[in-house]
Amino acid sequence: MTIADQAPVAPVVDEEEAARARKDRIHRVAKWTLPSLVMVLSVLAWHLYVTLNEVPHYILPGPLVVAQSIFDDWGLLWPAMLTTTRLTVLALIFAIIGGVALAVAFTQSKWAEMSFFPYAVILQVTPVIAIAPLLQIYMDSAFGAALACAWIVAFFPILSNTTIGLKSADHNLEDLFTIYGASRWQRLRYLAAPSALPFFLGGLKIAGGLALIGAVVAEFVIGRAGTGLGLASTLLEASYRFNFGRLYAALILISGMGVVIFAITSLISHLALRKWHESAMMRER
Amino acid sequence: MTQAPGVHIKGSAGFVAVSLFRNLDVTVGAGEWTCLLGVSGVGKSTILRLIAGLETGAVFDGSIETSDGASLDGRVAYMAQQDLLLPWATVLENVCLGARLRGERVDHARAKALIEDVGLTAHVAKKPHALSGGQRQRAALARTLMEGGQVILLDEPFSALDARTRADMQELAFRLLGGRTVLLVTHDPAEAARLGHRIVIMTEAGVATVAPPALAPPRPLDDAGYLAAQAALLQRLRVPA
């Protein structure tokens, strides 16, 4: 009788459909195997290039040297990674709090938006690397200064996306809420906030990556003064010592962190939206 | 339920330079279906929005009165062409939305009974995207019923449905909304001829009341009076008197 009633698995009836099902299966497997294969081949090529050309390890260490470095320097790399992770995650959390709070203020009051939005933009467009040395001077704690840097970079996409999201509620639903006599708070809670969720989550995905970039930049600038922060400081220090094995090890760990952050934010987004939002729903094609 | 009031709206409305309608005088009979028929852009929805107390963008100079003299605030329910269901909420949550917004204790038993009336019991926990267009409108109807408003404003709620679903929905809505004052805005002469106790036609030439077919609504689809009225209404839409 309805679309929903017909949804349960239709039996495969003809060859065309069987072919499509087969193609889908192949796609699912290839999605994982192809990138893995590319990775294995690249590492192999890297290894062969380094060994066949006898490239000195202070120019390009081979994958084995890097792996050895990760293993040997784990005692150094692990705490550094924890510091960078803490920096990134805290910056992201504060970016969420600040971005969402400011976005709500902007949508509730035109005056607030007019007064403060230009400064949010200025904060965003000023390269953080230019602000970092100042923060280092004015803030006692190197960690605090680095955190502020990472926060500045991460908060804008959340602010910008959430603001658009809060304003994008269907105007017909706005009318419905007017007829129901909904209060300002109820509009925000039951209409604007859910409408803004997909936008916020889009911003969160970007902000997650940016928080890491902000943390790394901050460590480069602030960690240089011998305050020894996280992975980026370790990387920088390794480059001064021509310890390229450690440098590559730190680099790989940083990009690994980026991938994990992206995966986590994507998962959160998927779980929050899969039941109702077009962007995350499975459709039969 | 207390007796549903009639609504009388008269006056003129327009934008700064353009007049939308002039000297309007429409009575929506108490406990009846009044169909407001007109082509797109003639200002039908503006009338409905004025009664609902919604922003119209137009300047209205006139009055809206009820037959019992009381205000319409809180007594109006609204159904539009779009189902207006919250996409993130289930059918049950959508039906209970009004009560929740008013901070009342939600009567789940009543909500479920209404959902059963519109034939959606099997879909009570589904989100709108999992429903067909007709089912979504039925969920919207259940929500409208849940509101208990005595004045029901319908803004082309059936126009996006296929012919069979539309005919079914018209009958279902007519049955379930019995006893309430209904103003149905439509551009479909067949719908007006089928459902209206009163038919008001709105064209560029002005607003006129048309005598409805003899049979009581909802009229059978093969009723000669209904078919003749439908043809006459279409004729008047095409060639405004």
Coordinates of C-alpha atoms in Angstrom, one line a residue:
Chain A
M1 CA 0.0 0.0 0.0
T2 CA 2.8 2.4 0.7
I3 CA 6.4 3.0 -0.1
A4 CA 7.4 2.1 3.5
D5 CA 5.5 -1.2 3.3
Q6 CA 7.3 -2.2 0.2
A7 CA 10.7 -1.4 1.5
P8 CA 11.8 -4.9 2.8
V9 CA 14.3 -6.7 0.7
A10 CA 13.0 -7.3 -2.8
P11 CA 14.1 -10.7 -4.1
V12 CA 16.6 -10.6 -6.9
V13 CA 14.5 -11.3 -10.0
D14 CA 16.5 -10.8 -13.1
E15 CA 20.1 -10.8 -14.4
E16 CA 20.3 -7.0 -14.5
E17 CA 19.5 -6.8 -10.8
A18 CA 22.0 -9.6 -10.0
A19 CA 24.6 -7.7 -11.8
R20 CA 23.8 -4.6 -9.9
A21 CA 24.0 -6.4 -6.6
R22 CA 27.3 -7.9 -7.6
K23 CA 28.6 -4.4 -8.6
D24 CA 27.5 -3.1 -5.2
R25 CA 29.4 -5.9 -3.4
I26 CA 32.5 -5.2 -5.4
H27 CA 32.2 -1.5 -4.6
R28 CA 31.9 -2.2 -0.9
V29 CA 35.1 -4.3 -0.9
A30 CA 37.0 -2.0 -3.2
K31 CA 36.3 1.0 -1.0
W32 CA 38.6 -0.5 1.6
T33 CA 41.0 -2.6 -0.4
L34 CA 42.0 -0.1 -3.0
P35 CA 43.3 2.6 -0.7
S36 CA 45.0 -0.1 1.4
L37 CA 46.7 -1.4 -1.8
V38 CA 47.8 2.1 -2.8
M39 CA 49.3 2.6 0.7
V40 CA 51.2 -0.7 0.5
L41 CA 52.5 0.0 -3.0
S42 CA 53.6 3.5 -2.0
V43 CA 55.5 2.3 1.0
L44 CA 57.1 -0.4 -1.1
A45 CA 58.1 2.2 -3.7
W46 CA 59.4 4.4 -1.0
H47 CA 61.4 1.5 0.4
L48 CA 62.8 0.5 -3.0
Y49 CA 63.7 4.1 -3.9
V50 CA 65.6 4.6 -0.7
T51 CA 67.5 1.3 -0.7
L52 CA 68.3 1.1 -4.5
N53 CA 69.5 4.7 -4.6
E54 CA 71.2 4.4 -1.2
V55 CA 69.6 7.7 -0.2
P56 CA 71.2 8.8 3.1
H57 CA 68.8 8.7 6.1
Y58 CA 69.3 12.4 6.9
I59 CA 67.7 13.2 3.5
L60 CA 65.0 10.6 3.3
P61 CA 64.8 7.8 5.8
G62 CA 63.3 4.6 4.6
P63 CA 60.0 3.3 6.0
L64 CA 61.8 0.7 8.1
V65 CA 63.9 3.5 9.8
V66 CA 60.7 5.4 10.4
A67 CA 59.0 2.4 11.9
Q68 CA 62.0 1.7 14.0
S69 CA 61.9 5.3 15.2
I70 CA 58.2 5.1 16.2
F71 CA 59.1 2.0 18.2
D72 CA 62.3 3.3 19.8
D73 CA 61.1 6.8 20.5
W74 CA 57.7 5.7 21.7
G75 CA 58.5 6.9 25.2
L76 CA 59.0 10.4 23.7
L77 CA 56.4 10.4 21.0
W78 CA 53.5 9.0 23.1
P79 CA 53.5 11.8 25.8
A80 CA 53.9 14.3 23.0
M81 CA 51.0 12.9 21.1
L82 CA 48.9 13.0 24.3
T83 CA 49.8 16.7 24.7
T84 CA 48.8 17.5 21.1
T85 CA 45.6 15.5 21.5
R86 CA 44.7 17.3 24.7
L87 CA 45.4 20.6 23.0
T88 CA 43.3 19.7 19.9
V89 CA 40.4 18.3 21.8
L90 CA 40.2 21.1 24.3
A91 CA 40.5 23.7 21.5
L92 CA 37.6 21.9 19.7
I93 CA 35.5 21.8 22.8
F94 CA 36.0 25.5 23.5
A95 CA 35.3 26.2 19.8
I96 CA 32.0 24.3 20.1
I97 CA 31.0 26.2 23.2
G98 CA 32.1 29.6 21.9
G99 CA 30.9 29.1 18.4
V100 CA 27.5 27.8 19.3
A101 CA 26.9 30.3 22.1
L102 CA 27.9 33.2 19.8
A103 CA 25.8 31.8 17.0
V104 CA 22.7 31.6 19.3
A105 CA 23.4 35.2 20.4
F106 CA 23.7 36.3 16.8
T107 CA 20.4 34.8 15.8
Q108 CA 18.6 36.0 18.9
S109 CA 19.8 39.6 18.6
K110 CA 20.5 41.4 15.4
W111 CA 22.3 44.0 17.4
A112 CA 24.7 41.4 18.8
E113 CA 25.4 40.1 15.3
M114 CA 25.9 43.6 13.8
S115 CA 28.3 44.5 16.7
F116 CA 30.4 41.4 16.9
F117 CA 30.3 39.5 13.6
P118 CA 33.0 41.7 11.9
Y119 CA 35.4 41.0 14.8
A120 CA 34.8 37.2 14.5
V121 CA 35.8 37.6 10.8
I122 CA 38.9 39.6 11.7
L123 CA 39.9 37.0 14.2
Q124 CA 39.5 34.4 11.5
V125 CA 41.3 36.1 8.7
T126 CA 44.3 37.2 10.7
P127 CA 46.8 34.4 10.3
V128 CA 47.2 32.7 13.6
I129 CA 50.9 32.4 13.1
A130 CA 51.0 36.2 13.4
I131 CA 49.1 36.2 16.7
A132 CA 50.8 33.3 18.3
P133 CA 54.0 35.2 19.4
L134 CA 51.8 37.8 21.1
L135 CA 49.8 35.3 22.9
Q136 CA 53.0 33.7 24.1
I137 CA 54.1 37.1 25.6
Y138 CA 50.8 37.8 27.3
M139 CA 50.0 34.3 28.6
D140 CA 52.1 32.7 31.3
S141 CA 51.4 29.1 30.3
A142 CA 52.7 27.9 26.9
F143 CA 49.9 25.4 26.8
G144 CA 47.3 28.1 27.4
A145 CA 48.8 30.2 24.6
A146 CA 48.8 27.3 22.2
L147 CA 45.2 26.4 23.2
A148 CA 44.1 30.0 22.4
C149 CA 45.8 29.7 19.0
A150 CA 44.1 26.5 18.2
W151 CA 40.7 27.8 19.4
I152 CA 40.9 30.9 17.2
V153 CA 41.4 28.7 14.1
A154 CA 38.7 26.2 15.0
F155 CA 35.8 28.3 16.3
F156 CA 34.9 30.2 13.1
P157 CA 33.5 27.4 11.0
I158 CA 31.3 26.3 13.9
L159 CA 30.1 29.9 14.4
S160 CA 29.5 30.5 10.7
N161 CA 27.8 27.2 10.0
T162 CA 25.7 27.2 13.2
T163 CA 24.5 30.8 12.5
I164 CA 23.4 29.8 9.0
G165 CA 21.8 26.7 10.4
L166 CA 19.8 28.5 13.1
K167 CA 18.5 30.8 10.4
S168 CA 17.5 28.1 8.0
A169 CA 14.5 26.6 9.7
D170 CA 11.6 26.1 7.2
H171 CA 9.5 29.3 7.2
N172 CA 6.3 27.2 7.0
L173 CA 7.3 25.5 10.2
E174 CA 8.0 28.9 11.7
D175 CA 4.3 29.8 10.9
L176 CA 3.2 26.6 12.5
F177 CA 5.1 27.5 15.7
T178 CA 3.5 30.9 15.6
I179 CA 0.1 29.4 15.5
Y180 CA 1.0 27.1 18.4
G181 CA 2.1 30.2 20.3
A182 CA 5.6 28.9 20.8
S183 CA 7.9 31.0 22.9
R184 CA 11.3 32.3 21.7
W185 CA 13.1 29.6 23.7
Q186 CA 10.8 26.8 22.3
R187 CA 11.4 28.0 18.8
L188 CA 15.1 27.8 19.4
R189 CA 14.9 24.4 21.2
Y190 CA 12.4 22.6 19.1
L191 CA 12.8 24.2 15.6
A192 CA 16.0 26.2 15.1
A193 CA 18.4 23.9 16.9
P194 CA 17.4 20.7 15.1
S195 CA 17.3 22.5 11.8
A196 CA 20.8 23.8 12.5
L197 CA 22.2 20.4 13.5
P198 CA 23.3 19.3 10.0
F199 CA 25.0 22.7 9.5
F200 CA 26.7 22.5 12.9
L201 CA 28.0 19.0 12.2
G202 CA 29.4 20.1 8.9
G203 CA 31.2 22.9 10.7
L204 CA 32.4 20.4 13.3
K205 CA 34.0 18.3 10.7
I206 CA 36.0 21.3 9.4
A207 CA 36.7 22.6 12.9
G208 CA 38.1 19.2 14.0
G209 CA 40.8 19.3 11.3
L210 CA 41.5 23.0 11.9
A211 CA 41.9 22.5 15.6
L212 CA 44.7 20.1 14.9
I213 CA 46.3 22.5 12.4
G214 CA 46.0 25.3 14.9
A215 CA 47.6 23.2 17.6
V216 CA 50.5 22.2 15.3
V217 CA 51.0 25.9 14.2
A218 CA 50.9 27.0 17.8
E219 CA 53.4 24.4 18.8
F220 CA 55.7 25.4 16.0
V221 CA 55.7 29.0 17.2
I222 CA 55.4 28.6 20.9
G223 CA 57.1 25.3 21.5
R224 CA 60.2 26.7 19.9
A225 CA 61.2 28.6 23.0
G226 CA 62.2 25.4 24.6
T227 CA 58.8 24.8 26.3
G228 CA 58.6 21.5 24.6
L229 CA 54.9 20.9 23.9
G230 CA 53.6 18.1 21.7
L231 CA 54.2 16.3 18.5
A232 CA 54.9 19.4 16.4
S233 CA 57.5 20.6 18.8
T234 CA 59.0 17.1 18.7
L235 CA 59.0 17.2 14.9
L236 CA 60.7 20.6 14.9
E237 CA 63.3 19.6 17.4
A238 CA 64.0 16.4 15.4
S239 CA 64.6 18.5 12.3
Y240 CA 67.2 20.6 14.2
R241 CA 69.0 17.4 15.2
F242 CA 68.8 15.9 11.7
N243 CA 66.9 13.0 13.3
F244 CA 64.8 12.4 10.2
G245 CA 63.5 9.1 11.4
R246 CA 61.9 10.8 14.4
L247 CA 60.7 13.7 12.2
Y248 CA 58.8 11.3 9.9
A249 CA 57.5 9.3 12.8
A250 CA 56.0 12.5 14.4
L251 CA 54.6 13.6 11.0
I252 CA 52.9 10.2 10.5
L253 CA 51.4 10.3 13.9
I254 CA 50.1 13.9 13.3
S255 CA 48.4 12.9 10.1
G256 CA 47.1 9.8 11.8
M257 CA 45.5 12.0 14.4
G258 CA 43.9 14.1 11.7
V259 CA 42.4 11.0 10.1
V260 CA 41.1 9.8 13.4
I261 CA 39.5 13.2 14.2
F262 CA 37.9 13.2 10.8
A263 CA 36.6 9.7 11.3
I264 CA 35.1 10.5 14.7
T265 CA 33.4 13.7 13.6
S266 CA 32.0 11.9 10.5
L267 CA 30.7 9.1 12.7
I268 CA 29.0 11.5 15.1
S269 CA 27.5 13.3 12.1
H270 CA 26.3 10.1 10.6
L271 CA 24.8 8.8 13.8
A272 CA 23.0 12.1 14.5
L273 CA 21.5 12.5 11.0
R274 CA 21.0 9.0 9.6
K275 CA 17.4 8.8 10.8
W276 CA 16.1 11.9 9.2
H277 CA 18.4 14.1 7.2
E278 CA 18.8 13.8 3.4
S279 CA 22.6 14.0 3.6
A280 CA 22.9 10.8 5.8
M281 CA 20.0 8.6 4.8
M282 CA 20.4 5.5 2.7
R283 CA 18.3 5.6 -0.4
E284 CA 17.7 2.9 -2.9
R285 CA 18.9 4.1 -6.3
Chain B
M1 CA -16.2 20.4 22.6
T2 CA -17.9 23.8 22.7
Q3 CA -19.7 25.0 19.6
A4 CA -17.3 26.1 16.8
P5 CA -17.7 29.8 16.0
G6 CA -18.3 31.3 12.6
V7 CA -15.8 33.8 11.2
H8 CA -16.6 36.9 9.3
I9 CA -13.8 38.8 7.5
K10 CA -14.3 42.0 5.6
G11 CA -12.0 44.7 4.4
S12 CA -9.2 45.4 1.9
A13 CA -5.6 44.4 1.7
G14 CA -2.6 45.2 -0.5
F15 CA 1.0 46.1 -0.7
V16 CA 2.4 49.6 -1.0
A17 CA 1.5 50.0 -4.6
V18 CA -0.6 47.0 -5.5
S19 CA -4.1 46.2 -4.2
L20 CA -4.6 42.5 -3.4
F21 CA -8.3 42.5 -2.8
R22 CA -10.9 45.2 -2.2
N23 CA -14.1 45.2 -0.2
L24 CA -13.9 41.6 0.7
D25 CA -16.8 40.3 2.7
V26 CA -16.6 36.6 3.4
T27 CA -18.5 34.6 6.1
V28 CA -17.2 31.3 7.2
G29 CA -20.2 29.5 8.6
A30 CA -20.0 28.0 12.0
G31 CA -19.5 24.2 11.9
E32 CA -19.4 24.3 8.1
W33 CA -16.9 23.9 5.3
T34 CA -16.4 27.1 3.4
C35 CA -14.3 26.7 0.2
L36 CA -12.4 29.7 -1.0
L37 CA -11.6 29.1 -4.7
G38 CA -9.3 31.1 -6.8
V39 CA -6.3 31.0 -9.1
S40 CA -2.8 31.4 -7.8
G41 CA -1.7 34.8 -6.7
V42 CA -5.2 36.2 -6.1
G43 CA -4.8 36.6 -2.4
K44 CA -6.6 33.5 -1.0
S45 CA -3.7 32.5 1.2
T46 CA -3.4 36.0 2.5
I47 CA -7.0 35.8 3.9
L48 CA -6.2 32.6 5.5
R49 CA -3.0 33.9 7.1
L50 CA -4.9 37.0 8.3
I51 CA -7.3 34.8 10.1
A52 CA -4.5 32.7 11.5
G53 CA -2.7 35.8 12.8
L54 CA 0.4 35.2 10.6
E55 CA 2.6 37.7 9.0
T56 CA 1.3 38.5 5.5
G57 CA 3.5 41.3 4.3
A58 CA 0.4 43.1 3.1
V59 CA -1.5 45.9 4.8
F60 CA -5.0 44.8 5.9
D61 CA -7.6 47.4 6.5
G62 CA -10.7 45.7 7.8
S63 CA -12.0 43.4 10.6
I64 CA -12.1 39.7 11.5
E65 CA -15.0 38.9 13.8
T66 CA -16.2 35.7 15.3
S67 CA -19.9 34.8 15.7
D68 CA -19.4 34.2 19.5
G69 CA -17.4 37.5 19.9
A70 CA -14.4 35.8 21.4
S71 CA -10.9 36.0 20.1
L72 CA -9.5 33.4 17.8
D73 CA -6.2 33.1 19.7
G74 CA -5.5 29.5 20.5
R75 CA -8.7 28.3 18.7
V76 CA -7.1 28.0 15.2
A77 CA -5.5 25.0 13.7
Y78 CA -3.7 25.1 10.3
M79 CA -2.9 22.6 7.6
A80 CA -0.9 23.5 4.5
Q81 CA 0.1 22.0 1.2
Q82 CA 3.4 21.0 2.8
D83 CA 2.8 18.6 5.6
L84 CA 4.7 20.7 8.1
L85 CA 5.9 17.7 10.0
L86 CA 9.2 18.1 11.9
P87 CA 11.5 15.8 9.9
W88 CA 13.5 14.8 13.0
A89 CA 10.4 13.7 15.0
T90 CA 8.3 10.6 14.8
V91 CA 4.7 10.6 13.8
L92 CA 3.6 10.4 17.4
E93 CA 5.9 13.2 18.5
N94 CA 4.7 15.4 15.6
V95 CA 1.1 14.7 16.6
C96 CA 1.8 15.7 20.2
L97 CA 3.9 18.8 19.2
G98 CA 1.2 21.4 20.1
A99 CA 0.6 20.0 23.6
R100 CA 4.3 19.8 24.2
L101 CA 4.8 23.4 23.2
R102 CA 2.0 24.6 25.5
G103 CA 3.7 22.7 28.3
E104 CA 0.6 20.5 28.8
R105 CA 0.7 16.9 29.8
V106 CA 0.7 15.0 26.6
D107 CA -2.3 12.7 26.2
H108 CA -0.6 9.8 24.4
A109 CA -3.7 7.6 24.5
R110 CA -5.7 10.3 22.6
A111 CA -2.8 10.9 20.2
K112 CA -2.7 7.2 19.4
A113 CA -6.4 7.0 18.9
L114 CA -6.3 9.9 16.4
I115 CA -3.4 8.2 14.6
E116 CA -5.5 5.1 14.4
D117 CA -8.4 7.2 13.0
V118 CA -6.2 8.4 10.2
G119 CA -4.9 4.8 9.6
L120 CA -1.3 5.3 10.6
T121 CA -1.1 3.0 13.7
A122 CA 1.6 0.9 12.0
H123 CA 3.7 4.0 11.3
V124 CA 3.5 5.7 14.7
A125 CA 7.3 5.5 15.4
K126 CA 8.4 6.4 11.9
K127 CA 9.9 9.6 10.8
P128 CA 8.2 11.6 8.0
H129 CA 10.7 10.6 5.4
A130 CA 9.7 7.0 5.7
L131 CA 6.1 7.8 4.8
S132 CA 4.4 8.5 1.5
G133 CA 3.0 11.9 0.6
G134 CA -0.6 10.8 1.5
Q135 CA 0.6 9.3 4.8
R136 CA 2.4 12.5 5.7
Q137 CA -0.8 14.5 5.1
R138 CA -2.7 12.0 7.2
A139 CA -0.2 12.5 10.0
A140 CA -0.7 16.3 9.6
L141 CA -4.4 15.8 9.8
A142 CA -4.0 13.8 13.1
R143 CA -2.0 16.6 14.5
T144 CA -4.6 19.1 13.5
L145 CA -7.3 17.0 15.2
M146 CA -5.1 16.7 18.3
E147 CA -5.1 20.5 18.5
G148 CA -8.8 20.5 19.1
G149 CA -9.0 23.9 17.5
Q150 CA -12.5 24.8 16.5
V151 CA -11.5 26.9 13.5
I152 CA -9.6 24.9 10.9
L153 CA -7.7 26.7 8.2
L154 CA -6.7 24.4 5.3
D155 CA -4.3 25.9 2.7
E156 CA -4.5 23.5 -0.3
P157 CA -3.6 20.6 1.9
F158 CA -4.6 18.0 -0.8
S159 CA -3.2 19.6 -3.9
A160 CA 0.1 17.7 -3.9
L161 CA -1.6 14.3 -3.7
D162 CA -2.4 11.9 -6.5
A163 CA -6.1 11.8 -7.6
R164 CA -7.1 8.7 -5.6
T165 CA -5.3 9.7 -2.4
R166 CA -6.8 13.2 -2.7
A167 CA -10.3 11.8 -3.0
D168 CA -9.7 9.5 0.0
M169 CA -8.1 12.4 2.1
Q170 CA -11.0 14.7 1.3
E171 CA -13.5 12.2 2.7
L172 CA -11.3 11.4 5.7
A173 CA -10.8 15.0 6.6
F174 CA -14.4 15.8 6.0
R175 CA -15.5 13.0 8.4
L176 CA -12.9 13.7 11.1
L177 CA -13.3 17.5 11.0
G178 CA -17.1 17.3 11.3
G179 CA -18.7 20.0 13.5
R180 CA -15.7 22.3 13.2
T181 CA -15.6 25.5 11.2
V182 CA -13.4 24.9 8.2
L183 CA -12.0 27.4 5.7
L184 CA -10.5 25.5 2.8
V185 CA -8.4 27.5 0.4
T186 CA -8.1 25.7 -3.0
H187 CA -7.4 26.3 -6.6
D188 CA -9.3 23.2 -7.7
P189 CA -12.9 23.7 -8.7
A190 CA -13.6 20.0 -8.2
E191 CA -12.5 20.2 -4.6
A192 CA -14.6 23.3 -3.9
A193 CA -17.7 21.8 -5.6
R194 CA -17.2 18.5 -3.7
L195 CA -16.6 19.8 -0.1
G196 CA -18.1 23.2 0.3
H197 CA -21.2 24.0 2.3
R198 CA -20.4 27.4 1.0
I199 CA -18.3 28.3 -2.0
V200 CA -16.6 31.6 -2.4
I201 CA -14.9 32.3 -5.6
M202 CA -12.1 34.9 -5.8
T203 CA -10.9 36.3 -9.1
E204 CA -9.3 39.5 -10.3
A205 CA -12.9 40.9 -10.7
G206 CA -13.6 40.4 -7.0
V207 CA -15.1 38.0 -4.5
A208 CA -18.5 36.3 -5.0
T209 CA -20.4 33.6 -3.3
V210 CA -21.6 30.8 -5.4
A211 CA -24.6 28.5 -4.7
P212 CA -23.3 25.0 -3.8
P213 CA -24.7 21.8 -5.4
A214 CA -27.9 20.6 -3.8
L215 CA -26.5 17.4 -2.1
A216 CA -24.7 17.7 1.2
P217 CA -20.9 17.4 1.1
P218 CA -18.9 15.4 0.5
R219 CA -20.7 14.9 -2.7
P220 CA -20.4 11.6 -4.6
L221 CA -18.0 11.8 -7.5
D222 CA -20.7 10.9 -10.0
D223 CA -23.3 13.4 -8.7
A224 CA -24.7 15.4 -11.6
G225 CA -25.0 18.6 -9.5
Y226 CA -21.4 18.3 -8.3
L227 CA -20.1 17.8 -11.9
A228 CA -22.1 20.7 -13.2
A229 CA -21.0 23.0 -10.3
Q230 CA -17.4 22.0 -11.0
A231 CA -17.7 22.9 -14.7
A232 CA -19.4 26.2 -13.8
L233 CA -16.7 27.1 -11.3
L234 CA -13.9 26.4 -13.7
Q235 CA -15.7 28.5 -16.3
R236 CA -15.9 31.5 -13.8
L237 CA -12.3 31.1 -13.0
R238 CA -11.4 31.3 -16.7
V239 CA -13.7 34.2 -17.6
P240 CA -14.2 36.3 -14.4
A241 CA -17.6 38.0 -14.5

